[in-house]
Short mmCIF file of C-alpha atoms and ligand atoms in Angstrom, two decimals:
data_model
loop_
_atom_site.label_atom_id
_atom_site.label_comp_id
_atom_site.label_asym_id
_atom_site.label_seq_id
_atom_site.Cartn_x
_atom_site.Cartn_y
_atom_site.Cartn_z
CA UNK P 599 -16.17 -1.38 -22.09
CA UNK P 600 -14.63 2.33 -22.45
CA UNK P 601 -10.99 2.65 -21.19
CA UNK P 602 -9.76 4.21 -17.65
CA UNK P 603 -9.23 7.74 -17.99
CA UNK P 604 -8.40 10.50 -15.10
CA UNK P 605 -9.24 13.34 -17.35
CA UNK P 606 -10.06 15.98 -14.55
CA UNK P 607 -8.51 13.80 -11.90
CA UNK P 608 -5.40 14.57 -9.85
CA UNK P 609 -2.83 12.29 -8.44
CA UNK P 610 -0.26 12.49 -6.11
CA UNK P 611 2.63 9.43 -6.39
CA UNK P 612 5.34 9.20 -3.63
CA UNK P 613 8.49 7.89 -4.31
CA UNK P 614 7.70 8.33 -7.95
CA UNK P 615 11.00 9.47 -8.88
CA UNK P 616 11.56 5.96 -10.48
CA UNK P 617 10.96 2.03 -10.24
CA UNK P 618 7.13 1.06 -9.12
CA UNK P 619 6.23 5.08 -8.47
CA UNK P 620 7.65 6.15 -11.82
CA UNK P 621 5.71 3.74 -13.71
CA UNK P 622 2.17 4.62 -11.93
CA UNK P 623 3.05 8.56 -12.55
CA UNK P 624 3.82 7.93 -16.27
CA UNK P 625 0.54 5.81 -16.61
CA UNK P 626 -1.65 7.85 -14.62
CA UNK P 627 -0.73 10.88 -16.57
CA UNK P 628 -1.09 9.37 -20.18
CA UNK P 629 -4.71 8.45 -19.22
CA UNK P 630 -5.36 12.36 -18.26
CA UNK P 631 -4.42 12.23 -15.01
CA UNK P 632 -2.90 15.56 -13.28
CA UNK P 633 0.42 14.09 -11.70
CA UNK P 634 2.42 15.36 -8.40
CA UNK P 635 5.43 13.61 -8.64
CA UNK P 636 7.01 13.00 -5.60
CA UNK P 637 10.49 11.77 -4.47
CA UNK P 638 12.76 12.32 -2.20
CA UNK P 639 15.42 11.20 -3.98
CA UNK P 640 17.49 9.50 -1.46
CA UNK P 641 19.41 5.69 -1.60
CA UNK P 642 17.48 2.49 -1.32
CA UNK P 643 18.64 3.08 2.57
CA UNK P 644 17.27 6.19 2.71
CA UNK P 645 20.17 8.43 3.30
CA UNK P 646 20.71 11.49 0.94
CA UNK P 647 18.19 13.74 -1.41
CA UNK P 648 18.03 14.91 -4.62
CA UNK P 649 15.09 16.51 -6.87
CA UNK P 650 16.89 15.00 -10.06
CA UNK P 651 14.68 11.53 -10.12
CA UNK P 652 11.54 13.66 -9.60
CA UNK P 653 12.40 16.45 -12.69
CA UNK P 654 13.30 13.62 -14.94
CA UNK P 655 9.59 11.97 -14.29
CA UNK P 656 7.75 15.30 -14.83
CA UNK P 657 9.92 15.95 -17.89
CA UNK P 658 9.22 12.60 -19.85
CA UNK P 659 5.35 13.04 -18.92
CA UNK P 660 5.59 16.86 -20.16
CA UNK P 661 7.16 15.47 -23.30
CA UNK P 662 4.87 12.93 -23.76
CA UNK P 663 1.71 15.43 -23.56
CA UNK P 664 0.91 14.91 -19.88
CA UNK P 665 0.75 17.52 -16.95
CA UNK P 666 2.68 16.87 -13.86
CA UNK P 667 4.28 18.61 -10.91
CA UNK P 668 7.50 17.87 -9.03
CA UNK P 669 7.66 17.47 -5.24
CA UNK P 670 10.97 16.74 -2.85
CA UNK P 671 9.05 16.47 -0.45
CA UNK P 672 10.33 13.83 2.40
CA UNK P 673 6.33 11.93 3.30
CA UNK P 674 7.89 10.56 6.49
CA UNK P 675 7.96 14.14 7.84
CA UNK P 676 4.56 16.11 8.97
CA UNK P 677 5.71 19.50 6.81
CA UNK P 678 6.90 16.92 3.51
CA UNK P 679 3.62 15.00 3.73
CA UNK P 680 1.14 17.74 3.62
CA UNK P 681 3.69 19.84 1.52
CA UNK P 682 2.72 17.11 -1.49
CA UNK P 683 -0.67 17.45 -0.79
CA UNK P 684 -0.49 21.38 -1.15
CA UNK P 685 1.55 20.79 -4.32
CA UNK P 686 -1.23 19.27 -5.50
CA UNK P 687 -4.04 22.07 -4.36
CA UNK P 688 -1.49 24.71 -6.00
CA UNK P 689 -1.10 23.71 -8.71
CA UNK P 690 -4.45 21.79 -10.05
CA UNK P 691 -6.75 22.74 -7.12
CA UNK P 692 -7.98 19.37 -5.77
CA UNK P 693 -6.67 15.95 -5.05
CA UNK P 694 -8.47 12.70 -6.11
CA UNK P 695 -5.93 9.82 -6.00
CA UNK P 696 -3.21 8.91 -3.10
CA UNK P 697 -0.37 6.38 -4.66
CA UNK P 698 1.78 5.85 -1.08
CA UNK P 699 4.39 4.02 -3.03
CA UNK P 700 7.68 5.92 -1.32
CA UNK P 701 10.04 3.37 0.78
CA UNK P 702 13.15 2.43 2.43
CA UNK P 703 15.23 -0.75 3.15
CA UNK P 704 16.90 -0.89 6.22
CA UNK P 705 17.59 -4.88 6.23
CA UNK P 706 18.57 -6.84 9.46
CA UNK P 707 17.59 -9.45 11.10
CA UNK P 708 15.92 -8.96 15.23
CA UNK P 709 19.31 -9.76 16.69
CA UNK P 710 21.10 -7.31 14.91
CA UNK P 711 18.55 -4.17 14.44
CA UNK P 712 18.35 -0.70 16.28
CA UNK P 713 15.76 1.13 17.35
CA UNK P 714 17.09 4.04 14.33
CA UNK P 715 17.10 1.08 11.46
CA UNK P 716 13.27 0.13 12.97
CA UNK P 717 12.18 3.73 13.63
CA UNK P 718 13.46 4.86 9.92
CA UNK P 719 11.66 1.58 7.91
CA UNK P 720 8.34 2.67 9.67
CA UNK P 721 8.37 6.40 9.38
CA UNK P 722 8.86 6.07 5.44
CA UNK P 723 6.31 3.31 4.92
CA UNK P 724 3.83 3.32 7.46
CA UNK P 725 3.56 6.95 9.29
CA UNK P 726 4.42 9.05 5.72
CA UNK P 727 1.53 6.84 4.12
CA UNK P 728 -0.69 7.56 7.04
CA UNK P 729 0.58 11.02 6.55
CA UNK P 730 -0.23 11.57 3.43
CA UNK P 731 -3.58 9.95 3.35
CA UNK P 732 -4.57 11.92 6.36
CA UNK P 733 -3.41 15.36 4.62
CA UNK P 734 -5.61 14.55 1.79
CA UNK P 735 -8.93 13.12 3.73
CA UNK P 736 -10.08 16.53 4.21
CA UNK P 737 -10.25 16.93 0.46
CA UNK P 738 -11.38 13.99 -0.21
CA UNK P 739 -14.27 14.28 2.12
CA UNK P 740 -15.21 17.46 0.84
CA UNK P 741 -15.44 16.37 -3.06
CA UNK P 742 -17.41 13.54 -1.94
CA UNK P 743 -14.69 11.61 -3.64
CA UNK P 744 -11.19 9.76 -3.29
CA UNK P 745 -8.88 7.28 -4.06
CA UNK P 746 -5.89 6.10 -1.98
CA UNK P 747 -3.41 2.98 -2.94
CA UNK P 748 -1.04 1.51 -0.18
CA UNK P 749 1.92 -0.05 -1.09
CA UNK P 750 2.34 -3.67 1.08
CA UNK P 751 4.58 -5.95 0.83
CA UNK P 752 4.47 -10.28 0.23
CA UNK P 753 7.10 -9.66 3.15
CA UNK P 754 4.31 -8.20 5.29
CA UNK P 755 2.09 -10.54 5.03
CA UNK P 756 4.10 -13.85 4.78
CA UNK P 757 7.32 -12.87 6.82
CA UNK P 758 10.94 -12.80 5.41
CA UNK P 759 13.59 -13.29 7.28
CA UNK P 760 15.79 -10.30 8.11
CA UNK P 761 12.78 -7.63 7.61
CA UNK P 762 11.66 -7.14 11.07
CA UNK P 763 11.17 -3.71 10.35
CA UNK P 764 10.28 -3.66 6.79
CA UNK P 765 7.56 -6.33 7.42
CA UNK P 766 5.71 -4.87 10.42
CA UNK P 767 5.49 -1.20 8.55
CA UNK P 768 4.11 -3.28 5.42
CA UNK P 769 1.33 -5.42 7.76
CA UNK P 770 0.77 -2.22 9.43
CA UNK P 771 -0.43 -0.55 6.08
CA UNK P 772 -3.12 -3.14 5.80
CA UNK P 773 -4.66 -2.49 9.14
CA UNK P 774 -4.51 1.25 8.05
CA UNK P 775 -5.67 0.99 4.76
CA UNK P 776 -8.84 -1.05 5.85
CA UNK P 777 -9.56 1.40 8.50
CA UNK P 778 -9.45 3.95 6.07
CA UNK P 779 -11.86 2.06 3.57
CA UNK P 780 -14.48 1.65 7.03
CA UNK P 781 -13.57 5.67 7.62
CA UNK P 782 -13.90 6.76 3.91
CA UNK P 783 -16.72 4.49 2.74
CA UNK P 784 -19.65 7.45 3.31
CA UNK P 785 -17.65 9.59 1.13
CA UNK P 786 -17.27 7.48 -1.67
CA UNK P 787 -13.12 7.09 -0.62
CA UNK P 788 -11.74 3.99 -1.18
CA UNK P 789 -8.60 2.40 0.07
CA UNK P 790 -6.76 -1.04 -1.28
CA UNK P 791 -3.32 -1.91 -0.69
CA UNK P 792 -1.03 -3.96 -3.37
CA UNK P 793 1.68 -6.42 -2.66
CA UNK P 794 3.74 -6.18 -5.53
CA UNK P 795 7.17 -8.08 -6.98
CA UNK P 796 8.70 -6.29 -9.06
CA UNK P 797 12.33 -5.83 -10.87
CA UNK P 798 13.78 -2.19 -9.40
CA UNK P 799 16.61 -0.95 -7.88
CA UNK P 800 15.49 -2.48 -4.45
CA UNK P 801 14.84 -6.00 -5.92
CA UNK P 802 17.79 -5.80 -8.48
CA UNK P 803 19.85 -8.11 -6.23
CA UNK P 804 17.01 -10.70 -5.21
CA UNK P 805 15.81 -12.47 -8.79
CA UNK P 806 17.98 -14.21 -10.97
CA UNK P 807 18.59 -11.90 -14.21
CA UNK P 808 16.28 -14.14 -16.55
CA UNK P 809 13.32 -13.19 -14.58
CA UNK P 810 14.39 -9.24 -14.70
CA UNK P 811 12.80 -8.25 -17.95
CA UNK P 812 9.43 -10.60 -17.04
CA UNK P 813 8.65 -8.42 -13.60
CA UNK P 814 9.13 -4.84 -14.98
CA UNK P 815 7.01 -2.04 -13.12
CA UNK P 816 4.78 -1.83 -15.84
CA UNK P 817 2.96 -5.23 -14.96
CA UNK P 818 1.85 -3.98 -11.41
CA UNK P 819 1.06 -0.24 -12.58
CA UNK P 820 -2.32 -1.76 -14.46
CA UNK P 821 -3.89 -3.24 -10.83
CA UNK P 822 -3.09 0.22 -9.37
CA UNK P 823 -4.62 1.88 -12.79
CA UNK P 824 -7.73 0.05 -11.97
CA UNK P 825 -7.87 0.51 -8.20
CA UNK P 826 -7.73 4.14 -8.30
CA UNK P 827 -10.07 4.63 -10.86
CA UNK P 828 -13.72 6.45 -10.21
CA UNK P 829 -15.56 3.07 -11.62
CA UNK P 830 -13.60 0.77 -9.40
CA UNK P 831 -15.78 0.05 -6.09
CA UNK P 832 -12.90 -2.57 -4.77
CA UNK P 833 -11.91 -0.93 -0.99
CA UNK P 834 -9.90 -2.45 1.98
CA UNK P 835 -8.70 -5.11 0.01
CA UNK P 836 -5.30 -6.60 -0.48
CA UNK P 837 -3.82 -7.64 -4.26
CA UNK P 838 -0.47 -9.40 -4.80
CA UNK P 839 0.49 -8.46 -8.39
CA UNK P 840 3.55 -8.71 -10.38
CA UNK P 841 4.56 -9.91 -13.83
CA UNK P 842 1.22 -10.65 -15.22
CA UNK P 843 -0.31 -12.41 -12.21
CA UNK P 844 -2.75 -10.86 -10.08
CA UNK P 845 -4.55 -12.49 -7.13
CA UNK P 846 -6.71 -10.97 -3.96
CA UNK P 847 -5.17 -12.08 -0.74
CA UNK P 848 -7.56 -12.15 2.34
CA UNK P 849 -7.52 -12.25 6.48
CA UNK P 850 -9.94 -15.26 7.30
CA UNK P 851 -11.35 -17.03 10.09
CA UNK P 852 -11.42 -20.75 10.72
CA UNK P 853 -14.08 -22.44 11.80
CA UNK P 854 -12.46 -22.77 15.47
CA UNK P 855 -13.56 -24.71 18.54
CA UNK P 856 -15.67 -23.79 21.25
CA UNK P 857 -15.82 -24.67 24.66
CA UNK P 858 -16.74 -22.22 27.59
CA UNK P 859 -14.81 -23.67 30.12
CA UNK P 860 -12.12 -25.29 27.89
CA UNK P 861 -8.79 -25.87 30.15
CA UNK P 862 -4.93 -25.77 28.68
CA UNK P 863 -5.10 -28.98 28.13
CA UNK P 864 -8.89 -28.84 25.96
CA UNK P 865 -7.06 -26.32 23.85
CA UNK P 866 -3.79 -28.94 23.24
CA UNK P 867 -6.03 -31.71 22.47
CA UNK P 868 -8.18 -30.13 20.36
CA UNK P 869 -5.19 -28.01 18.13
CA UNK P 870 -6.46 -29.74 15.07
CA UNK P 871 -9.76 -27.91 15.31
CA UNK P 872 -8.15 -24.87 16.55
CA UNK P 873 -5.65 -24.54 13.26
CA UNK P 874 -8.49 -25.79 10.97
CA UNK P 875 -8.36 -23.07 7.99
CA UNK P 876 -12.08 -24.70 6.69
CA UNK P 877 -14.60 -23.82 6.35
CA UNK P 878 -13.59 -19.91 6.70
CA UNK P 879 -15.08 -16.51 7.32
CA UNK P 880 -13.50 -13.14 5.73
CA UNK P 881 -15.01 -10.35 8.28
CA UNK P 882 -15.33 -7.19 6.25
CA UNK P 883 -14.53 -5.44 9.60
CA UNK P 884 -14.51 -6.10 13.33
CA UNK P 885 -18.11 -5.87 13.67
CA UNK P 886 -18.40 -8.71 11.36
CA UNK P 887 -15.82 -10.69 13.11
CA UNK P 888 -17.09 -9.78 16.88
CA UNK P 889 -20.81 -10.88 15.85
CA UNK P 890 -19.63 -14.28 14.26
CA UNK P 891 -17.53 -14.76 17.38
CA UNK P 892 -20.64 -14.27 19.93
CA UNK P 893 -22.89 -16.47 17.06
CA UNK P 894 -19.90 -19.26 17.38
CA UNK P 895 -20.79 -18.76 21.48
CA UNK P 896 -24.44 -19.79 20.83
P1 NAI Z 420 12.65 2.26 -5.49
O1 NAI Z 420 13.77 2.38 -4.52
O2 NAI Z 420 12.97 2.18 -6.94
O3 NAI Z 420 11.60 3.44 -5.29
C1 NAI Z 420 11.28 3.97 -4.04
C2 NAI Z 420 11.27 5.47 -4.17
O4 NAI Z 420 10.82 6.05 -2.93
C3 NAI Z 420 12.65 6.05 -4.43
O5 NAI Z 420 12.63 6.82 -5.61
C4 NAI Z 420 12.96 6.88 -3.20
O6 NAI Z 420 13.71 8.04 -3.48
C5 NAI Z 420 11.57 7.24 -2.73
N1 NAI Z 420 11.55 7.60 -1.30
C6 NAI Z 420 12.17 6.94 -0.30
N2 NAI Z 420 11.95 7.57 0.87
C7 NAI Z 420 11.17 8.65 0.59
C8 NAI Z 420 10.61 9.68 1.39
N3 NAI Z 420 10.81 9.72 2.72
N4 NAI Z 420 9.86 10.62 0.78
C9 NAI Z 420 9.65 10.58 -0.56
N5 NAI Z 420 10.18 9.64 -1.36
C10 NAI Z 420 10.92 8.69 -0.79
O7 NAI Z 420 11.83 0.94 -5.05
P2 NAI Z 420 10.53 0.24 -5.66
O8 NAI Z 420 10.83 -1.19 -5.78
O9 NAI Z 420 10.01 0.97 -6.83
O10 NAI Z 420 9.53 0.38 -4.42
C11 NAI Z 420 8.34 1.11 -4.43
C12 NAI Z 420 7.47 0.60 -3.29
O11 NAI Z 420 7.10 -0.75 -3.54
C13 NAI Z 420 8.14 0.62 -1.94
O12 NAI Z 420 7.20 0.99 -0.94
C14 NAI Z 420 8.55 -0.82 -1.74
O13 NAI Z 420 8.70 -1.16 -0.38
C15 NAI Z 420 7.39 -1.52 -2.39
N6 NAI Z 420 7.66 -2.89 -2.79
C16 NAI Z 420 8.47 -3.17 -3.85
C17 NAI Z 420 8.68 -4.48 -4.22
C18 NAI Z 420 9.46 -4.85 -5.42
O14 NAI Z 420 9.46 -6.06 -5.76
N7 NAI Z 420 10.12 -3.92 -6.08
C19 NAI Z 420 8.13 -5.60 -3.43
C20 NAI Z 420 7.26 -5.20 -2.38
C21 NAI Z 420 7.05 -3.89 -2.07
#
């Protein structure tokens, strides 16, 4: 089969200024893609700016042959969010790919966290990708076409301790990136979400230094490659990728147990059945799930 290209195509990457971002700018533009690259260009907390990250991106895909924009914009704000989606209409006149990659750490556990650590952890991850993919639906809609990649977390959807904040914003993305699969399908927009492990400056402190060089960025950026290209039909669907290793991770159903009138103490005695995980159902949406609830009723 023919390789991905984006010849034509135009991409906007948040937090591209380096780590998981950087590498899905670089790649997207050597395989044609039209790149906004955008980063704030704060800390791993958050705090501070600077466009330097950002130039440096643009100016290695320039000097590889590639065509790319910079934007310091800040996606957890209204005005930055649909600023990088105007960057993009300025300067190549469309927008076909969403990378919501940009994020924060803000680490502490529910005894210790305020309301500002929670309120700054979700307004980078989950409102600036909800942002951004909502400043570019119009488009996208319009063309008949789009692509938009969320960036999850394993900490989202398994738990880790001392990311209260970090975890719900990543579990929140999935709920809005299948809800913008259900909203996009007519249009031909799709929307996936990848929970990546990677070696960057957020992770530099977590793996032990003989696994840095096997988890570079470069082994998620193919999966998101794929995902946001025009021949990939994959939407609302969840990858954990990282290293080499690629696998689809799914909500399901258990069988359950039913029993109209069951009391308290039905539902104790019959826990087994209850947290049976086979056989299972993956509902595609809640219409899927509601029906096989009311079948299960039957
Ligand atoms: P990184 O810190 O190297 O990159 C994040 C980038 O986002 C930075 O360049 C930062 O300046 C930018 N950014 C932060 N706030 C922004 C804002 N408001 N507007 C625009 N840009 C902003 O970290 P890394 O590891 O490359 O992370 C990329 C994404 O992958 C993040 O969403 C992170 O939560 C996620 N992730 C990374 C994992 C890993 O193993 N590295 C694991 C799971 C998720």
């Amino acid at each position: 089969m023919a390789d991905l290209h984006f010849d034509g195509r135009v991409a906007v990457v948040t937090g591209a200024g380096q780590g998981l971002g950087r590498s899905h700018a670089l790649e997207l533009a050597a395989r044609g893609a039209k790149v906004v690259v955008n980063d704030l260009g704060g800390a791993v907390d958050g705090t501070g700016s600077s466009d330097t990250p950002a130039r440096r991106v643009v100016e290695e895909i320039a000097a590889a042959g590639g065509q790319a924009v910079v934007d310091g914009g800040d996606v957890s704000t209204e005005e930055g969010a649909e600023g990088v989606v105007r960057t993009a209409l300025e300067a190549y006149g469309r927008v076909d790919v969403v990378v919501n990659n940009a994020g924060i750490l803000r680490d502490r556990s529910v005894k210790n966290i305020t309301a500002a650590e929670w309120d700054a952890v979700l307004a980078v991850h989950l409102r600036g990708s909800f942002l951004v993919a909502r400043a570019a639906f119009p488009h996208m809609r319009e063309n008949g076409y789009g692509r938009v990649l969320n960036t999850s977390s394993p900490s989202g959807l398994f738990g880790n301790f001392g990311q209260v904040n970090y975890a719900s914003a990543k579990m929140g993305l999935i709920g809005l990136t299948r809800t913008l699969a259900i909203e996009g399908a007519k249009y031909d927009i799709t929307a996936n979400a990848i929970a990546p492990v990677a070696y960057t400056r957020m992770t530099e402190d977590l793996f032990p230094p003989e696994m840095a060089g096997r988890l570079g960025p470069e082994r998620v950026t193919p999966l998101v490659v794929y995902l946001v290209h025009e021949s990939c039909a994959a939407t609302g669907e969840v990858y954990t990728v990282g290293g080499g290793r690629v696998a689809r991770v799914f909500v399901a159903e258990g069988p359950g147990y039913v029993q109209e009138d069951a009391t308290a103490e039905d539902i104790r005695d019959n826990w087994p059945q209850i947290s049976a995980e086979r056989p299972y159902t993956v509902p595609r949406d809640i219409g899927e799930q509601t029906t096989g609830h009311f079948q299960a009723l039957d």
